[in-house]
PDB file of C-alpha atoms in Angstrom:
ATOM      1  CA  UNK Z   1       9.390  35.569  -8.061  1.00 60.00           C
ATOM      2  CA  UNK Z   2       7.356  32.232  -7.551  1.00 66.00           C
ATOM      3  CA  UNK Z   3       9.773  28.804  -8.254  1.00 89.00           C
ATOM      4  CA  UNK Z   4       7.204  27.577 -10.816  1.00 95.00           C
ATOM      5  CA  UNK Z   5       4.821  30.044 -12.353  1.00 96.00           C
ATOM      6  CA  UNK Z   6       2.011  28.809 -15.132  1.00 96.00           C
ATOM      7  CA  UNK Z   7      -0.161  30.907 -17.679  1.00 91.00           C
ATOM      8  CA  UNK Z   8      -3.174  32.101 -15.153  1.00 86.00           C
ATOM      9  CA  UNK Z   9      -5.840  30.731 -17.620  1.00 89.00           C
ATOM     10  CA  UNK Z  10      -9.096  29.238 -18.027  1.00 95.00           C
ATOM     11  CA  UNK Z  11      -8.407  27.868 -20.770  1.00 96.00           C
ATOM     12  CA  UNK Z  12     -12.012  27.413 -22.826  1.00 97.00           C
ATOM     13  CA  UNK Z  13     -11.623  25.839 -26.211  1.00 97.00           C
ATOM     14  CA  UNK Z  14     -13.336  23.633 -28.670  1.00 98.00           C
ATOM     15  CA  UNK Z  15     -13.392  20.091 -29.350  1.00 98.00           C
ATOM     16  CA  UNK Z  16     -10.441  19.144 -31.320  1.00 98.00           C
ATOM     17  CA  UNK Z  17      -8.787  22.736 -30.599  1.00 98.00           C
ATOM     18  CA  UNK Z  18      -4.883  22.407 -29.914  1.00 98.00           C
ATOM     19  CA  UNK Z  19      -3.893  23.912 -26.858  1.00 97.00           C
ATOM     20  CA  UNK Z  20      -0.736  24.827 -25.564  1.00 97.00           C
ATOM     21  CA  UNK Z  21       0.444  25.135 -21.544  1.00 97.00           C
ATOM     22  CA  UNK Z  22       3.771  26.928 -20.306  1.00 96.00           C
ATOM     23  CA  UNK Z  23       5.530  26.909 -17.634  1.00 96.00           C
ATOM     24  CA  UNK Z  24       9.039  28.888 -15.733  1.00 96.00           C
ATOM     25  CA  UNK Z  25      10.795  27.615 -13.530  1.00 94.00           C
ATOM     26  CA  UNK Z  26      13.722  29.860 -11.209  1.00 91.00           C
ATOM     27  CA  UNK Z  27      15.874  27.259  -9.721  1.00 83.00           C
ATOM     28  CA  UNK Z  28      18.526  25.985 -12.248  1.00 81.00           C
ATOM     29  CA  UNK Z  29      19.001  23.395 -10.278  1.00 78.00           C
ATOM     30  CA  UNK Z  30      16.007  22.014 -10.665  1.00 77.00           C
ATOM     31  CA  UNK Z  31      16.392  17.604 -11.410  1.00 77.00           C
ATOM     32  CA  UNK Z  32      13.520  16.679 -12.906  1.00 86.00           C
ATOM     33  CA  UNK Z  33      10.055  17.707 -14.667  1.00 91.00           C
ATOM     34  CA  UNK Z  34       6.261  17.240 -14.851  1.00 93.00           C
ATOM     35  CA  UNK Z  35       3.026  17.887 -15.776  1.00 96.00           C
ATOM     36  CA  UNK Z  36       0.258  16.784 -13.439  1.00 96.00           C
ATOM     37  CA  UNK Z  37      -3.211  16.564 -14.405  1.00 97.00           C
ATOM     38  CA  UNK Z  38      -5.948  17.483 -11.608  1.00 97.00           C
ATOM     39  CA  UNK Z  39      -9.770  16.719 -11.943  1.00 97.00           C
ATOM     40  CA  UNK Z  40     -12.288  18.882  -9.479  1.00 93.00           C
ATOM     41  CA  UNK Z  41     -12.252  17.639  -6.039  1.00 89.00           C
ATOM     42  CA  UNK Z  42      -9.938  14.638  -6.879  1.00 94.00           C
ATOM     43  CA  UNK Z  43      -5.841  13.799  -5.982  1.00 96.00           C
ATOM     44  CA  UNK Z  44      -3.129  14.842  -8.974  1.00 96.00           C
ATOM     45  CA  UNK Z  45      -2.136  12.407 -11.246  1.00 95.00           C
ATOM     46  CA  UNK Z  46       0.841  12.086 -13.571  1.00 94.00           C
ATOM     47  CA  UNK Z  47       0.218  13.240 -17.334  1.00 96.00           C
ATOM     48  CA  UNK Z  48       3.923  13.034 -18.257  1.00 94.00           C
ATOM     49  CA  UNK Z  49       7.584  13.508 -17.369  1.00 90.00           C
ATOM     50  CA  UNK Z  50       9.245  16.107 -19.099  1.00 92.00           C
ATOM     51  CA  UNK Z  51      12.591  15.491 -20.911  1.00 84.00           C
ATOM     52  CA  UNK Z  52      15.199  18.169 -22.561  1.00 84.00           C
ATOM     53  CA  UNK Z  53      14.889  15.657 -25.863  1.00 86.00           C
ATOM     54  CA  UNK Z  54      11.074  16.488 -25.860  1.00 87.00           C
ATOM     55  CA  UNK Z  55       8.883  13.811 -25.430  1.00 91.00           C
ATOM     56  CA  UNK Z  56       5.221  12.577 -27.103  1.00 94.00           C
ATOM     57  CA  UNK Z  57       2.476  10.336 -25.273  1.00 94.00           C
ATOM     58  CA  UNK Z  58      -0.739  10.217 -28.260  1.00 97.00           C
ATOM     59  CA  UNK Z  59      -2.001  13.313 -28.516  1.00 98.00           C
ATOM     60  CA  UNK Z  60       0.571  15.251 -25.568  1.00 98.00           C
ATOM     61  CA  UNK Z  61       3.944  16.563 -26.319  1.00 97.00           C
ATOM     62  CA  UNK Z  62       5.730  17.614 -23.545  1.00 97.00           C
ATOM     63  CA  UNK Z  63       9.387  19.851 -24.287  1.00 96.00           C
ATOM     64  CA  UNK Z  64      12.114  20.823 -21.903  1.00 95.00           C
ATOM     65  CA  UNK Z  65      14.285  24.050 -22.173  1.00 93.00           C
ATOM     66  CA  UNK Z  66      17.045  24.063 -19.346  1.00 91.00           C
ATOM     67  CA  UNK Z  67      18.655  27.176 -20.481  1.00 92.00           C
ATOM     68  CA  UNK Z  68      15.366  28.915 -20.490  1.00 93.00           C
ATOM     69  CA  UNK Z  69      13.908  27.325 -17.950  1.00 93.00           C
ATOM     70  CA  UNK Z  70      10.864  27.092 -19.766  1.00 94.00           C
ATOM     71  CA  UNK Z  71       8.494  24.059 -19.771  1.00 96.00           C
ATOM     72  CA  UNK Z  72       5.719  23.055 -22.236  1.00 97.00           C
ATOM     73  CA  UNK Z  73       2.561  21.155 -22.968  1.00 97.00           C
ATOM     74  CA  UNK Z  74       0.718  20.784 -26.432  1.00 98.00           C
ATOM     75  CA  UNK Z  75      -2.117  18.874 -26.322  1.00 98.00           C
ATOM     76  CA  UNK Z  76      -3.678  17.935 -29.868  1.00 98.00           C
ATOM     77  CA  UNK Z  77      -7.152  17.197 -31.057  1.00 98.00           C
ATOM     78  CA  UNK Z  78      -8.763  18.569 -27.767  1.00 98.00           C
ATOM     79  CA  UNK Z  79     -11.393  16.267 -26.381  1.00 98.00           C
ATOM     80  CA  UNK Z  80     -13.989  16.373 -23.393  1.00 98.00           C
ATOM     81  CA  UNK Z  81     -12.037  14.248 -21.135  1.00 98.00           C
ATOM     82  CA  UNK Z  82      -9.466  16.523 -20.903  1.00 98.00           C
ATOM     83  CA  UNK Z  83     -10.819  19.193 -19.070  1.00 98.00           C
ATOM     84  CA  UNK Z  84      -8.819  19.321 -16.101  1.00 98.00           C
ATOM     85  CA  UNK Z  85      -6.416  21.594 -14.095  1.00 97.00           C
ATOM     86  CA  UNK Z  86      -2.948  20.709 -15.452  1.00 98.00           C
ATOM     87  CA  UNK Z  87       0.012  21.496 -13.146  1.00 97.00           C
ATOM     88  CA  UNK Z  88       3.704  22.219 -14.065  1.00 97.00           C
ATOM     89  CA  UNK Z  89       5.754  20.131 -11.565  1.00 94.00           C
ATOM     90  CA  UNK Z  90       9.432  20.684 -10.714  1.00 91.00           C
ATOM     91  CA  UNK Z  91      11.597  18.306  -7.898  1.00 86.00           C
ATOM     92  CA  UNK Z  92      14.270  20.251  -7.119  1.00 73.00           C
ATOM     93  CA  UNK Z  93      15.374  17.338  -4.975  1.00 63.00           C
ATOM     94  CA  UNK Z  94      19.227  16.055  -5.637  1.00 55.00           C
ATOM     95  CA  UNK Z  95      20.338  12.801  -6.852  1.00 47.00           C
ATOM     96  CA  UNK Z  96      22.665  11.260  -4.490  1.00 42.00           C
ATOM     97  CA  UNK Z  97      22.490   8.323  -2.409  1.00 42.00           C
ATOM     98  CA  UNK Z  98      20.762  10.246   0.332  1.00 46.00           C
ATOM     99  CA  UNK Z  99      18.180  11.152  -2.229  1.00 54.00           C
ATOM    100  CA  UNK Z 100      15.091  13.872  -2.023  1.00 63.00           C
ATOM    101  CA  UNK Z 101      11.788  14.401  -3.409  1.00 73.00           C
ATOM    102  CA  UNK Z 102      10.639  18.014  -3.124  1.00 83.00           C
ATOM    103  CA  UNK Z 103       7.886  18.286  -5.599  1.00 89.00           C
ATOM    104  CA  UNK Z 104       7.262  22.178  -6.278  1.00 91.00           C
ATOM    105  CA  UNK Z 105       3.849  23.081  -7.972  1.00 95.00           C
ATOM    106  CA  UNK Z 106       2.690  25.394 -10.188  1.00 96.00           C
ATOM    107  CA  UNK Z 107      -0.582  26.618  -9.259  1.00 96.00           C
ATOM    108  CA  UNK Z 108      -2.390  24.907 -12.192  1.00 96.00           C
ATOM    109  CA  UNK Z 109      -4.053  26.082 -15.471  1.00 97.00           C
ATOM    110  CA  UNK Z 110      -7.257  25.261 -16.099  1.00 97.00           C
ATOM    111  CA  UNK Z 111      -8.854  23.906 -19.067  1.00 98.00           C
ATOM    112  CA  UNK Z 112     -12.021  23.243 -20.358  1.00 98.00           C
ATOM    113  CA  UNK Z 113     -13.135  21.721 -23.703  1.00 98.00           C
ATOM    114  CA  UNK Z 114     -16.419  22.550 -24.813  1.00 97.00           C
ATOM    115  CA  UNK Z 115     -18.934  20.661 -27.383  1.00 95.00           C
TER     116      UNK Z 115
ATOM    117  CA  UNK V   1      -2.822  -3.593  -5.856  1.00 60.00           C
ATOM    118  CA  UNK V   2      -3.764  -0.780  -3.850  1.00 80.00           C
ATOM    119  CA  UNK V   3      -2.628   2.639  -4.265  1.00 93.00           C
ATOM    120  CA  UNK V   4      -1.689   5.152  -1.797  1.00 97.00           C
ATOM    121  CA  UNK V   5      -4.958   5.484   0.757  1.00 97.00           C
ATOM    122  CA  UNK V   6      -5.344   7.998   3.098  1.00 98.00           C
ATOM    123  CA  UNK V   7      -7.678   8.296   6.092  1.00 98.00           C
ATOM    124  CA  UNK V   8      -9.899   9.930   7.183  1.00 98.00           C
ATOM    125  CA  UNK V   9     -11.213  11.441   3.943  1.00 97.00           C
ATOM    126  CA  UNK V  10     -12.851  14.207   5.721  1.00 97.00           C
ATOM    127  CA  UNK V  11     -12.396  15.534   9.019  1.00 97.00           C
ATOM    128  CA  UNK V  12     -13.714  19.247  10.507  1.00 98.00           C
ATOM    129  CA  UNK V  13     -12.313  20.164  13.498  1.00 98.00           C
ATOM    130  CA  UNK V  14     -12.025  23.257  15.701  1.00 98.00           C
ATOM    131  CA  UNK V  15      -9.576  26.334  15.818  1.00 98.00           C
ATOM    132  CA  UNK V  16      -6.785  24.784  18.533  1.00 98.00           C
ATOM    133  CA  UNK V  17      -7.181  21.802  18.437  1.00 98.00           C
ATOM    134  CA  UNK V  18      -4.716  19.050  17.152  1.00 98.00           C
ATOM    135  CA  UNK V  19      -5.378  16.204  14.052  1.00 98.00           C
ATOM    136  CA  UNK V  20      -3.330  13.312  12.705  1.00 98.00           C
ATOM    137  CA  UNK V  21      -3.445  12.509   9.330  1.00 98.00           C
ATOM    138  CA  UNK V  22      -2.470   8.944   8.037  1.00 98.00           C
ATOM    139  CA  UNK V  23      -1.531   7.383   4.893  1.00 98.00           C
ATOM    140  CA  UNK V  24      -0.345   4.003   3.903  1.00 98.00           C
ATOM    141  CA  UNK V  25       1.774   4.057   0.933  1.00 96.00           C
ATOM    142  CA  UNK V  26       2.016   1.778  -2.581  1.00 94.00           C
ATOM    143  CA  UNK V  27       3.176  -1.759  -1.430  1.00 93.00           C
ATOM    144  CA  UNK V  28       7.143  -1.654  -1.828  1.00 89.00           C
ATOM    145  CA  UNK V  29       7.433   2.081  -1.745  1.00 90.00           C
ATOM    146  CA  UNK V  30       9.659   3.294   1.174  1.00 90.00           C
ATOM    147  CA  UNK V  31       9.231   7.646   0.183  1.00 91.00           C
ATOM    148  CA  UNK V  32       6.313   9.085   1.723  1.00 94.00           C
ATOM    149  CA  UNK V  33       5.569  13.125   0.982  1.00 94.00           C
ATOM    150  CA  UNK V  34       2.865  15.317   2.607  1.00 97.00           C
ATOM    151  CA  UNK V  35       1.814  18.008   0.314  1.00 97.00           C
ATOM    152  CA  UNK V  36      -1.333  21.007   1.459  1.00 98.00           C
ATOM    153  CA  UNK V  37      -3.779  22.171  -1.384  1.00 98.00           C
ATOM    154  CA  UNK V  38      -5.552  25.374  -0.101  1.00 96.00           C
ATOM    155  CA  UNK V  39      -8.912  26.144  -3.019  1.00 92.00           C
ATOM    156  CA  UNK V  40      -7.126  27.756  -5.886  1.00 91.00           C
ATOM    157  CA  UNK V  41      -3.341  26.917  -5.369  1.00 94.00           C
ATOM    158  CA  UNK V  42      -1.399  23.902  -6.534  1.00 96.00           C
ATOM    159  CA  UNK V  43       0.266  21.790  -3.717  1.00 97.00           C
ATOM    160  CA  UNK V  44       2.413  22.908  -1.265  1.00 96.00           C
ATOM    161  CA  UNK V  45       5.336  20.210  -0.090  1.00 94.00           C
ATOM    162  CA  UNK V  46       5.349  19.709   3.367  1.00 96.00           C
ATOM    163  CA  UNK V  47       7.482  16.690   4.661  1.00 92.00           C
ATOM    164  CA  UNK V  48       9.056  13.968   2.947  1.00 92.00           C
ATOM    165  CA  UNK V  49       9.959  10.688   4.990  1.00 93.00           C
ATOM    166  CA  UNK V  50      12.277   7.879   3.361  1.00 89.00           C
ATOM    167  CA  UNK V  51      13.352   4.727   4.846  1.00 88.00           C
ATOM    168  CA  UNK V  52      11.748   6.034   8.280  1.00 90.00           C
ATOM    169  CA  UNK V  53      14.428   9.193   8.214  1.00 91.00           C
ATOM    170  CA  UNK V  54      13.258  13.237   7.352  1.00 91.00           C
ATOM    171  CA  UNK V  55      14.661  14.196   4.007  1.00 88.00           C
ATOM    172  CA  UNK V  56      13.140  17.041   3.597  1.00 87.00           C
ATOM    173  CA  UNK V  57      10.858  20.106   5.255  1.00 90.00           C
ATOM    174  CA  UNK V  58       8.600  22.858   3.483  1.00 91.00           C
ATOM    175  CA  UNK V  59       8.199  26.469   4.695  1.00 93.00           C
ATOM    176  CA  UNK V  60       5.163  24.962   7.297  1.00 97.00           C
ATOM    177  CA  UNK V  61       5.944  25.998  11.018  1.00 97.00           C
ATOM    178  CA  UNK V  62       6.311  24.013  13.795  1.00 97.00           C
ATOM    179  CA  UNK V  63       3.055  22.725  14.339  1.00 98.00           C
ATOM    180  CA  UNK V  64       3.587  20.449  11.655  1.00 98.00           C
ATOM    181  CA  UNK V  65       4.943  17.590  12.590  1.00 98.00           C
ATOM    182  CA  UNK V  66       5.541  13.796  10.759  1.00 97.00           C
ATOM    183  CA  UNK V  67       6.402  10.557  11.203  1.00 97.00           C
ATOM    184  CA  UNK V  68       6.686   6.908   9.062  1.00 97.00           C
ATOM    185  CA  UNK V  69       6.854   3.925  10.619  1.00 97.00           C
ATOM    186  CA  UNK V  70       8.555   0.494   9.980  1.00 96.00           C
ATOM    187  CA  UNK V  71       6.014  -0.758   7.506  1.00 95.00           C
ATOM    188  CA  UNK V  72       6.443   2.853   5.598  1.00 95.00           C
ATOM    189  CA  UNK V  73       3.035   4.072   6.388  1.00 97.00           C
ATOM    190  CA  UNK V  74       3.053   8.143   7.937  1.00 98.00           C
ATOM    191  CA  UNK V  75       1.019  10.484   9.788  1.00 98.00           C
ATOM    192  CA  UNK V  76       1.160  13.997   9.181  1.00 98.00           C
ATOM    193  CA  UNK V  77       0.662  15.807  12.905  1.00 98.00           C
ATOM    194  CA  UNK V  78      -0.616  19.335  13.145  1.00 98.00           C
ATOM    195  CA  UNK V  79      -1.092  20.664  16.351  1.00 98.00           C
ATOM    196  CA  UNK V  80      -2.935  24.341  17.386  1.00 98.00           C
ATOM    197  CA  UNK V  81      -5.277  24.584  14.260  1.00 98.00           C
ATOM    198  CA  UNK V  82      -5.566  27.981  12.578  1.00 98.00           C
ATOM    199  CA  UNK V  83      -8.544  28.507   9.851  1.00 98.00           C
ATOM    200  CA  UNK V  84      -6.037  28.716   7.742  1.00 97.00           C
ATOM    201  CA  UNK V  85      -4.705  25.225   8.389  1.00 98.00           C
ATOM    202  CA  UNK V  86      -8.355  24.304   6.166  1.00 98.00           C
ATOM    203  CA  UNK V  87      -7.146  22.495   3.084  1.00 98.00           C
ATOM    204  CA  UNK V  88      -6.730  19.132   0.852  1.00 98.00           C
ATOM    205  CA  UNK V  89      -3.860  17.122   2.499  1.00 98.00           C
ATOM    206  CA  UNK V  90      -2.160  14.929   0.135  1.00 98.00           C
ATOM    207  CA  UNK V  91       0.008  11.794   0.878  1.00 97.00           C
ATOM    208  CA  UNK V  92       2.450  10.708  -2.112  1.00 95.00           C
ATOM    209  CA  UNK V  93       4.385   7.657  -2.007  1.00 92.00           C
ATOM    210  CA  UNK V  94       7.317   6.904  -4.484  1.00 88.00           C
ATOM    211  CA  UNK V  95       9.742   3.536  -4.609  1.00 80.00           C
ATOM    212  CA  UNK V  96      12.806   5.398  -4.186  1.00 71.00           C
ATOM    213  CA  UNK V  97      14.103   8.737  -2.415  1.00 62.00           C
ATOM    214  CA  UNK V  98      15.602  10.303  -5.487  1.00 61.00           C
ATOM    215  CA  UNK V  99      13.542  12.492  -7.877  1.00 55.00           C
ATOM    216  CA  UNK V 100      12.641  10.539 -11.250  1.00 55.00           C
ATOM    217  CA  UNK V 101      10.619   7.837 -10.026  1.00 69.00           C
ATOM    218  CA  UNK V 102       6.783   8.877 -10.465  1.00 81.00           C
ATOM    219  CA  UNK V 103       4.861  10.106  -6.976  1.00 88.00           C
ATOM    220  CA  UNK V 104       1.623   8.442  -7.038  1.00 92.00           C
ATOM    221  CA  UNK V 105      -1.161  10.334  -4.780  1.00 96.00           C
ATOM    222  CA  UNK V 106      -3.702   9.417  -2.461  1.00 97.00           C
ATOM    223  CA  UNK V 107      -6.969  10.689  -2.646  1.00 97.00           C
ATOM    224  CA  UNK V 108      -6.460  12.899   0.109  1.00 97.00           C
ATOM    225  CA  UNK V 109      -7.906  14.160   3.525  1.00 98.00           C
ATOM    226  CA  UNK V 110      -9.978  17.325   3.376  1.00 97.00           C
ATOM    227  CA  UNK V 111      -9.452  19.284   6.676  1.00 98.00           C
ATOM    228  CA  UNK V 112     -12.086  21.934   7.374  1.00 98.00           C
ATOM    229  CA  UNK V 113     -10.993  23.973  10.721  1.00 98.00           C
ATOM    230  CA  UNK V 114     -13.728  26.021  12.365  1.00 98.00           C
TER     231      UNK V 114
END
């Protein structure tokens, strides 16, 4: 089973479409949570970090389920910029005064918004 | 301020031969983390570096090799290229050690091995 596995996708929807990501994770473990987003050709950037209380940035909501292991994105009123690759990122690095910062990826779901 | 930069931005080199990578992190960030993107997959952790000391390894063999330096900058060593070695390197630099604080990405160097 892959650490961090995303719906396969494309994703092709409309302008002001609401569209939905999701993401499991196998390592309980796991410290903290993100979504990426990825543009063709271009470095990953961060969208969000993910928090069990759920959390809202505009038009993204981002939610958290530990005992699942299940992560989510919902973006709202779909627009052109947003076609991206979005990744689901896990650290399953430990907090401690020796710290680490494992980043594990998803392998990305792509989305497109058409006109 | 300038954000994580990474050099070159292209390179194509040949099957068995060796490349450095390099990347000079966010001013005041001491965590540096190599990541691979082959076409199609999300990124792959490599190494991470913190305060000049390993803190962590991916599944990459031993041809991979790292280093950071005093001022926090890295390269990323791999030596004996395979064809398979051909991907987007990324550099990531972060204030702290610990997970939480956001990675912020370079732009990357694209390796092609022939």
């Amino acid at each position: 089973r892959k650490e961090v596995e995303q719906d396969p996708g494309p994703f092709n929807v409309p302008e002001g479409a609401t569209v939905a990501f999701n993401c499991t994770y196998s390592n309980s473990a796991s410290q903290s949570f993100f979504w990426y987003r990825q543009d063709c050709r271009k470095e990953p950037k961060l969208l969000m970090s993910v928090y069990s209380s759920g959390n809202e940035d505009g038009r993204f909501t981002a939610q958290l389920n530990r005992a699942s292991q299940y992560i989510s994105l919902l973006i709202r009123d779909s627009k052109l910029s947003d076609s991206a690759t979005y990744l689901c990122v896990v650290n399953y690095g430990y907090y401690s005064g020796a710290g680490s910062y494992q980043l594990t990826f998803g392998k990305g779901t792509k989305l497109s918004v058409i006109p | 301020d300038a954000g994580v930069t990474q050099s070159p931005t292209h390179l194509i080199k040949t099957r068995g031969q060796h490349v450095t990578l390099r990347c000079s992190p966010i001013s005041g960030h001491k965590s540096v983390s190599w990541y691979q993107q082959v076409l199609g997959q999300g990124p792959q952790f490599i190494f991470q570096y913190y305060e000049k000391e390993e803190r962590g390894r991916g599944n990459f063999p031993d041809r991979f090799s790292a280093r950071q330096f005093p001022n926090y900058s890295s390269e990323l060593n791999v030596n004996a290229l395979l064809l398979g070695d051909s991907a987007l390197y990324l550099c990531a630099s972060s204030w702290g050690g610990q997970g939480g604080t956001e990675a912020f990405f370079g732009q990357g160097t694209r390796l092609t091995v022939v």
